[in-house]
Amino acid sequence: YYSQPLDVYLFSLIMYEIWYNKRVFDDVNDDVDSLEMFSYLEKKRPEIDLNNEPVYFSLMKQCWDQDAKKRPSFSEIEEQLKKIEKNIS
């Protein structure tokens, strides 16, 4: 069940949690079976506060694309993060 596109999706949720300093989906019960939870989460996307949009918002959206084939690889993510870092330095 685990795959790189799923890992990329989960990475985008970590990006969200770091930026907003809060859990992505507070409504998810921690007692749910992990496969059931991943199935549920892959259909959801967190809400973005447009007044506090992450500098990496575009990348985050790519990483949680509904079509897993459109999600970037981790090497592409790394390249985009380097460009973002260069632009904010």
N, CA, C and O atoms as a MOPAC input file, in Angstrom:
PM7 MOZYME 1SCF
protein

 N      0.82000 1    -1.19600 1     0.00000 1
 C      0.00000 1     0.00000 1     0.00000 1
 C      0.86000 1     1.25500 1     0.00000 1
 O      0.44900 1     2.27600 1    -0.55100 1
 N      2.02500 1     1.20500 1     0.59400 1
 C      2.88300 1     2.38300 1     0.64000 1
 C      3.56100 1     2.57300 1    -0.70900 1
 O      3.95300 1     1.60700 1    -1.36400 1
 N      3.69100 1     3.81800 1    -1.10900 1
 C      4.30700 1     4.13400 1    -2.38400 1
 C      4.92400 1     5.52900 1    -2.29400 1
 O      4.65300 1     6.27500 1    -1.35400 1
 N      5.74700 1     5.87000 1    -3.26800 1
 C      6.34600 1     7.20500 1    -3.26200 1
 C      5.27900 1     8.29500 1    -3.36000 1
 O      5.37000 1     9.28400 1    -2.63200 1
 N      4.26500 1     8.15800 1    -4.23200 1
 C      3.24100 1     9.21200 1    -4.26300 1
 C      2.53800 1     9.40600 1    -2.91300 1
 O      2.19400 1    10.53000 1    -2.54800 1
 N      2.33000 1     8.32500 1    -2.18500 1
 C      1.73300 1     8.45500 1    -0.85100 1
 C      2.71100 1     9.14900 1     0.09100 1
 O      2.30700 1    10.00300 1     0.88000 1
 N      3.97700 1     8.79600 1     0.01600 1
 C      4.98800 1     9.45500 1     0.85100 1
 C      5.05900 1    10.95400 1     0.53900 1
 O      5.21500 1    11.77500 1     1.44300 1
 N      4.94500 1    11.30000 1    -0.73400 1
 C      4.97500 1    12.70700 1    -1.13900 1
 C      3.75100 1    13.42500 1    -0.56900 1
 O      3.85700 1    14.54700 1    -0.07300 1
 N      2.60100 1    12.77600 1    -0.64300 1
 C      1.37900 1    13.35900 1    -0.06500 1
 C      1.56800 1    13.60500 1     1.43600 1
 O      1.25300 1    14.68300 1     1.94000 1
 N      2.07800 1    12.60900 1     2.13200 1
 C      2.28700 1    12.74000 1     3.57700 1
 C      3.32800 1    13.82200 1     3.88600 1
 O      3.21100 1    14.53300 1     4.88400 1
 N      4.33200 1    13.94200 1     3.03900 1
 C      5.32100 1    15.00800 1     3.19700 1
 C      4.64800 1    16.37700 1     3.11600 1
 O      4.99800 1    17.28800 1     3.86700 1
 N      3.68900 1    16.52100 1     2.21200 1
 C      2.98400 1    17.80300 1     2.08900 1
 C      2.20600 1    18.12500 1     3.36000 1
 O      2.06200 1    19.29100 1     3.72600 1
 N      1.70900 1    17.09600 1     4.02600 1
 C      0.99500 1    17.32400 1     5.28800 1
 C      1.96500 1    17.77300 1     6.37500 1
 O      1.61500 1    18.59000 1     7.22600 1
 N      3.16300 1    17.24600 1     6.34600 1
 C      4.19500 1    17.67600 1     7.30000 1
 C      4.56000 1    19.13100 1     7.02900 1
 O      4.74700 1    19.91500 1     7.96000 1
 N      4.66000 1    19.48600 1     5.75300 1
 C      4.93700 1    20.88200 1     5.39400 1
 C      3.85800 1    21.79200 1     5.98000 1
 O      4.16000 1    22.84900 1     6.53400 1
 N      2.61700 1    21.37500 1     5.85400 1
 C      1.49000 1    22.14100 1     6.39200 1
 C      1.62100 1    22.29400 1     7.90800 1
 O      1.48700 1    23.39500 1     8.44300 1
 N      1.88500 1    21.17800 1     8.59300 1
 C      1.97200 1    21.20200 1    10.05800 1
 C      3.11800 1    22.09400 1    10.53600 1
 O      2.99000 1    22.77400 1    11.55400 1
 N      4.22400 1    22.09400 1     9.81800 1
 C      5.35500 1    22.94500 1    10.19500 1
 C      4.97500 1    24.41300 1    10.02800 1
 O      5.23400 1    25.22400 1    10.91700 1
 N      4.36500 1    24.75900 1     8.89900 1
 C      4.02200 1    26.16100 1     8.64000 1
 C      2.99200 1    26.69000 1     9.62600 1
 O      3.14900 1    27.77400 1    10.18700 1
 N      1.92800 1    25.90200 1     9.83000 1
 C      0.82200 1    26.37000 1    10.67500 1
 C      0.94300 1    25.96200 1    12.14500 1
 O      0.16600 1    26.40600 1    12.99000 1
 N      1.92000 1    25.11900 1    12.43200 1
 C      2.13400 1    24.66900 1    13.80600 1
 C      0.87100 1    24.07000 1    14.42700 1
 O      0.51100 1    24.37100 1    15.56500 1
 N      0.21200 1    23.21400 1    13.64500 1
 C     -0.97800 1    22.50600 1    14.13500 1
 C     -1.17700 1    21.23100 1    13.33100 1
 O     -0.67000 1    21.09200 1    12.21800 1
 N     -1.91300 1    20.31600 1    13.90900 1
 C     -2.23000 1    19.06500 1    13.21200 1
 C     -3.08700 1    19.35200 1    11.99800 1
 O     -3.92700 1    20.25200 1    12.01400 1
 N     -2.87100 1    18.59100 1    10.96000 1
 C     -3.59000 1    18.79800 1     9.71000 1
 C     -5.08200 1    18.52000 1     9.86200 1
 O     -5.91200 1    19.38000 1     9.57000 1
 N     -5.41100 1    17.33800 1    10.31200 1
 C     -6.81000 1    16.94900 1    10.42900 1
 C     -7.10200 1    16.56200 1    11.87100 1
 O     -6.90900 1    15.41300 1    12.26800 1
 N     -7.55900 1    17.51300 1    12.63500 1
 C     -7.85800 1    17.24300 1    14.04100 1
 C     -9.04800 1    16.31300 1    14.21700 1
 O     -9.23900 1    15.73800 1    15.28900 1
 N     -9.85100 1    16.16500 1    13.16000 1
 C    -11.05100 1    15.33400 1    13.25700 1
 C    -10.76800 1    13.84100 1    13.07800 1
 O    -11.67700 1    13.02200 1    13.21100 1
 N     -9.52100 1    13.48100 1    12.77900 1
 C     -9.18000 1    12.07400 1    12.57500 1
 C     -8.90100 1    11.41700 1    13.91400 1
 O     -8.10000 1    11.90800 1    14.71000 1
 N     -9.56200 1    10.31700 1    14.14500 1
 C     -9.40600 1     9.55800 1    15.38000 1
 C     -8.08900 1     8.77800 1    15.32300 1
 O     -7.85800 1     8.03300 1    14.37000 1
 N     -7.23600 1     8.93700 1    16.31500 1
 C     -5.93700 1     8.25000 1    16.34700 1
 C     -6.06500 1     6.73900 1    16.49100 1
 O     -5.10400 1     6.01300 1    16.23800 1
 N     -7.23300 1     6.25900 1    16.89000 1
 C     -7.43100 1     4.82700 1    17.08300 1
 C     -7.78600 1     4.09800 1    15.79200 1
 O     -7.90900 1     2.87300 1    15.79400 1
 N     -7.95100 1     4.82400 1    14.69600 1
 C     -8.32900 1     4.22000 1    13.42200 1
 C     -7.15300 1     3.42200 1    12.87200 1
 O     -5.99800 1     3.81800 1    13.02500 1
 N     -7.45700 1     2.29800 1    12.23400 1
 C     -6.45100 1     1.47200 1    11.58700 1
 C     -5.67800 1     2.33100 1    10.57800 1
 O     -6.28100 1     3.15100 1     9.88600 1
 N     -4.36200 1     2.15700 1    10.48600 1
 C     -3.53400 1     3.04000 1     9.66400 1
 C     -3.90600 1     2.97900 1     8.18200 1
 O     -3.90800 1     4.01600 1     7.51800 1
 N     -4.21800 1     1.80300 1     7.64600 1
 C     -4.60500 1     1.72500 1     6.24000 1
 C     -5.91200 1     2.45500 1     5.99000 1
 O     -6.07300 1     3.13400 1     4.97600 1
 N     -6.83200 1     2.31100 1     6.91300 1
 C     -8.11100 1     3.00900 1     6.81000 1
 C     -7.89100 1     4.52300 1     6.88400 1
 O     -8.51800 1     5.28600 1     6.14900 1
 N     -7.00600 1     4.94200 1     7.76700 1
 C     -6.71400 1     6.36400 1     7.92400 1
 C     -6.07900 1     6.91700 1     6.65500 1
 O     -6.47900 1     7.98800 1     6.19900 1
 N     -5.09800 1     6.22200 1     6.06500 1
 C     -4.46000 1     6.70500 1     4.84700 1
 C     -5.46300 1     6.81100 1     3.71000 1
 O     -5.43500 1     7.77100 1     2.93900 1
 N     -6.33300 1     5.84300 1     3.60500 1
 C     -7.36500 1     5.87300 1     2.57600 1
 C     -8.24300 1     7.10200 1     2.74600 1
 O     -8.58200 1     7.77300 1     1.77100 1
 N     -8.60700 1     7.39000 1     3.98000 1
 C     -9.43200 1     8.55900 1     4.30500 1
 C     -8.67800 1     9.85500 1     4.00700 1
 O     -9.22000 1    10.76500 1     3.38100 1
 N     -7.43300 1     9.93000 1     4.45700 1
 C     -6.65000 1    11.15400 1     4.31900 1
 C     -6.32100 1    11.47800 1     2.87300 1
 O     -6.26200 1    12.65100 1     2.50300 1
 N     -6.10600 1    10.45600 1     2.04600 1
 C     -5.73600 1    10.72800 1     0.66100 1
 C     -6.84500 1    11.43200 1    -0.10800 1
 O     -6.59500 1    12.01400 1    -1.16300 1
 N     -8.04400 1    11.38300 1     0.40400 1
 C     -9.16600 1    12.05600 1    -0.25200 1
 C     -9.35500 1    13.47900 1     0.26400 1
 O    -10.10800 1    14.25400 1    -0.32600 1
 N     -8.68700 1    13.82700 1     1.34800 1
 C     -8.86100 1    15.13700 1     1.96700 1
 C     -7.65800 1    16.03300 1     1.71100 1
 O     -6.54500 1    15.56600 1     1.46900 1
 N     -7.91500 1    17.32600 1     1.77000 1
 C     -6.85000 1    18.31400 1     1.69500 1
 C     -7.08700 1    19.32800 1     2.80100 1
 O     -8.22900 1    19.71300 1     3.05200 1
 N     -6.02800 1    19.76300 1     3.46400 1
 C     -6.21000 1    20.74000 1     4.54400 1
 C     -6.64300 1    22.09600 1     4.00200 1
 O     -6.39700 1    22.42600 1     2.84200 1
 N     -7.28800 1    22.86600 1     4.85700 1
 C     -7.67700 1    24.21800 1     4.49000 1
 C     -6.48100 1    25.14300 1     4.67600 1
 O     -5.72400 1    25.03300 1     5.64100 1
 N     -6.33700 1    26.05300 1     3.72400 1
 C     -5.22700 1    26.99600 1     3.75800 1
 C     -5.75200 1    28.36900 1     4.15500 1
 O     -6.74400 1    28.85600 1     3.61300 1
 N     -5.07400 1    28.96900 1     5.09900 1
 C     -5.38200 1    30.33500 1     5.49300 1
 C     -4.72200 1    31.25300 1     4.47200 1
 O     -3.50000 1    31.40500 1     4.47500 1
 N     -5.51700 1    31.86600 1     3.60100 1
 C     -4.96000 1    32.68700 1     2.52800 1
 C     -4.27000 1    33.94500 1     3.04900 1
 O     -3.52800 1    34.59300 1     2.31100 1
 N     -4.50700 1    34.29600 1     4.30900 1
 C     -3.80200 1    35.42800 1     4.91800 1
 C     -2.43700 1    35.02100 1     5.45300 1
 O     -1.62700 1    35.86900 1     5.82900 1
 N     -2.19200 1    33.72000 1     5.48200 1
 C     -0.92100 1    33.20600 1     5.98600 1
 C     -0.50000 1    32.02900 1     5.10400 1
 O     -0.28800 1    30.91500 1     5.58300 1
 N     -0.38600 1    32.30200 1     3.82100 1
 C     -0.07200 1    31.26400 1     2.84900 1
 C      1.41500 1    30.91400 1     2.90600 1
 O      2.25900 1    31.81000 1     2.87800 1
 N      1.74300 1    29.63300 1     2.98400 1
 C      3.15700 1    29.23800 1     3.03400 1
 C      3.91100 1    29.66700 1     1.78300 1
 O      3.34100 1    29.71700 1     0.69300 1
 N      5.18800 1    29.97600 1     1.94300 1
 C      6.01300 1    30.35100 1     0.78800 1
 C      6.12900 1    29.16900 1    -0.17600 1
 O      6.39500 1    29.35600 1    -1.36400 1
 N      5.93600 1    27.98500 1     0.32400 1
 C      6.01800 1    26.79100 1    -0.51400 1
 C      4.62600 1    26.23800 1    -0.83500 1
 O      4.46700 1    25.03700 1    -1.05400 1
 N      3.62700 1    27.11200 1    -0.86300 1
 C      2.24500 1    26.69200 1    -1.09000 1
 C      2.07700 1    25.94200 1    -2.41400 1
 O      1.42300 1    24.90000 1    -2.46100 1
 N      2.65700 1    26.46400 1    -3.46700 1
 C      2.53600 1    25.83000 1    -4.78300 1
 C      3.10600 1    24.40900 1    -4.75200 1
 O      2.49400 1    23.47700 1    -5.27400 1
 N      4.26200 1    24.25500 1    -4.14500 1
 C      4.87500 1    22.92900 1    -4.01700 1
 C      3.99300 1    22.01100 1    -3.18100 1
 O      3.78800 1    20.85100 1    -3.53800 1
 N      3.48000 1    22.51400 1    -2.09000 1
 C      2.61900 1    21.71100 1    -1.21800 1
 C      1.40200 1    21.21000 1    -1.98700 1
 O      1.01900 1    20.04700 1    -1.85700 1
 N      0.78900 1    22.08900 1    -2.79400 1
 C     -0.37500 1    21.69700 1    -3.59000 1
 C     -0.01400 1    20.62300 1    -4.61300 1
 O     -0.79400 1    19.70200 1    -4.85400 1
 N      1.16300 1    20.74400 1    -5.21000 1
 C      1.60900 1    19.71800 1    -6.16100 1
 C      1.74600 1    18.36300 1    -5.46000 1
 O      1.40800 1    17.32000 1    -6.01900 1
 N      2.24600 1    18.40700 1    -4.23200 1
 C      2.49600 1    17.17400 1    -3.48200 1
 C      1.21000 1    16.47900 1    -3.03800 1
 O      1.21000 1    15.27300 1    -2.78900 1
 N      0.12300 1    17.23100 1    -2.93800 1
 C     -1.12100 1    16.57300 1    -2.52900 1
 C     -2.12400 1    16.48600 1    -3.68100 1
 O     -3.32300 1    16.32400 1    -3.45700 1
 N     -1.62500 1    16.59500 1    -4.91200 1
 C     -2.49500 1    16.47900 1    -6.08400 1
 C     -3.32500 1    15.19700 1    -5.99400 1
 O     -2.81600 1    14.14100 1    -5.61900 1
 N     -4.60500 1    15.30600 1    -6.34100 1
 C     -5.49900 1    14.13400 1    -6.29800 1
 C     -4.97600 1    13.01900 1    -7.19500 1
 O     -5.12100 1    11.84000 1    -6.87000 1
 N     -4.37100 1    13.38600 1    -8.31800 1
 C     -3.79100 1    12.40400 1    -9.23100 1
 C     -2.36100 1    12.13000 1    -8.77800 1
 O     -1.46400 1    12.95000 1    -8.97600 1
 N     -2.16800 1    10.98100 1    -8.17500 1
 C     -0.85700 1    10.64500 1    -7.60800 1
 C      0.26200 1    10.68700 1    -8.65300 1
 O      1.41800 1    10.93100 1    -8.30800 1
 N     -0.07000 1    10.45300 1    -9.91700 1
 C      0.94000 1    10.47700 1   -10.97700 1
 C      1.46400 1    11.88300 1   -11.24100 1
 O      2.54100 1    12.04400 1   -11.81500 1
 N      0.71500 1    12.89900 1   -10.83000 1
 C      1.12800 1    14.28600 1   -11.03900 1
 C      1.98600 1    14.81800 1    -9.89200 1
 O      2.54100 1    15.91200 1    -9.98900 1
 N      2.09600 1    14.05100 1    -8.80900 1
 C      2.90300 1    14.50400 1    -7.67500 1
 C      4.38800 1    14.42200 1    -8.02500 1
 O      4.81600 1    13.48500 1    -8.69800 1
 N      5.16900 1    15.39400 1    -7.57200 1
 C      6.60300 1    15.38200 1    -7.88800 1
 C      7.33700 1    14.26500 1    -7.14400 1
 O      6.86400 1    13.75600 1    -6.12700 1
 N      8.48500 1    13.90300 1    -7.66900 1
 C      9.35800 1    12.96000 1    -6.96900 1
 C     10.08700 1    13.72600 1    -5.87700 1
 O     10.04600 1    14.95600 1    -5.84700 1
 N     10.75300 1    13.01000 1    -4.98100 1
 C     11.49500 1    13.69700 1    -3.92100 1
 C     12.69800 1    14.46200 1    -4.47600 1
 O     13.10000 1    15.47400 1    -3.90000 1
 N     13.26500 1    14.00500 1    -5.56100 1
 C     14.36600 1    14.77600 1    -6.15500 1
 C     13.83300 1    16.08700 1    -6.73900 1
 O     14.50800 1    17.11300 1    -6.65800 1
 N     12.63700 1    16.06900 1    -7.32400 1
 C     12.01500 1    17.30700 1    -7.82000 1
 C     11.64900 1    18.23200 1    -6.65300 1
 O     11.81100 1    19.44900 1    -6.74100 1
 N     11.16000 1    17.64700 1    -5.57500 1
 C     10.83600 1    18.43500 1    -4.37500 1
 C     12.09000 1    19.11500 1    -3.84600 1
 O     12.07000 1    20.29500 1    -3.49800 1
 N     13.17000 1    18.36500 1    -3.79000 1
 C     14.43800 1    18.92400 1    -3.30900 1
 C     14.86700 1    20.11700 1    -4.16300 1
 O     15.27600 1    21.14800 1    -3.62900 1
 N     14.77600 1    19.97900 1    -5.47700 1
 C     15.14900 1    21.07500 1    -6.37300 1
 C     14.26700 1    22.29800 1    -6.14800 1
 O     14.76300 1    23.42500 1    -6.12200 1
 N     12.96500 1    22.08500 1    -5.98500 1
 C     12.05000 1    23.20700 1    -5.76200 1
 C     12.33000 1    23.88200 1    -4.41600 1
 O     12.28300 1    25.10700 1    -4.31000 1
 N     12.61800 1    23.08700 1    -3.40400 1
 C     12.92600 1    23.66400 1    -2.09000 1
 C     14.21000 1    24.49900 1    -2.14100 1
 O     14.30600 1    25.54100 1    -1.49200 1
 N     15.18500 1    24.03800 1    -2.90800 1
 C     16.41800 1    24.81000 1    -3.06600 1
 C     16.13200 1    26.15000 1    -3.73300 1
 O     16.69200 1    27.17300 1    -3.33900 1
 N     15.26400 1    26.14900 1    -4.74100 1
 C     14.90300 1    27.40100 1    -5.42700 1
 C     14.16000 1    28.33900 1    -4.46400 1
 O     14.40100 1    29.54600 1    -4.45000 1
 N     13.27100 1    27.77600 1    -3.67800 1
 C     12.52800 1    28.58600 1    -2.70100 1
 C     13.49400 1    29.19800 1    -1.70200 1
 O     13.40800 1    30.38400 1    -1.38600 1
 N     14.42100 1    28.37500 1    -1.20200 1
 C     15.39800 1    28.87100 1    -0.23300 1
 C     16.23600 1    30.00500 1    -0.83100 1
 O     16.51800 1    31.00100 1    -0.16500 1
 N     16.62100 1    29.84000 1    -2.07800 1
 C     17.42700 1    30.84900 1    -2.75600 1
 C     16.64100 1    32.16900 1    -2.89000 1
 O     17.21100 1    33.25200 1    -2.75700 1
 N     15.34200 1    32.06300 1    -3.15100 1
 C     14.50300 1    33.24900 1    -3.34300 1
 C     14.20800 1    33.98900 1    -2.03400 1
 O     13.95300 1    35.19400 1    -2.04900 1
 N     14.24200 1    33.28600 1    -0.91900 1
 C     13.92700 1    33.95500 1     0.35600 1
 C     15.17800 1    34.35200 1     1.13800 1
 O     15.09400 1    35.02800 1     2.16300 1
 N     16.33000 1    33.92700 1     0.64300 1
 C     17.60100 1    34.25800 1     1.33100 1
 C     18.02200 1    35.67000 1     1.04200 1
 O     19.05800 1    36.11800 1     1.53200 1

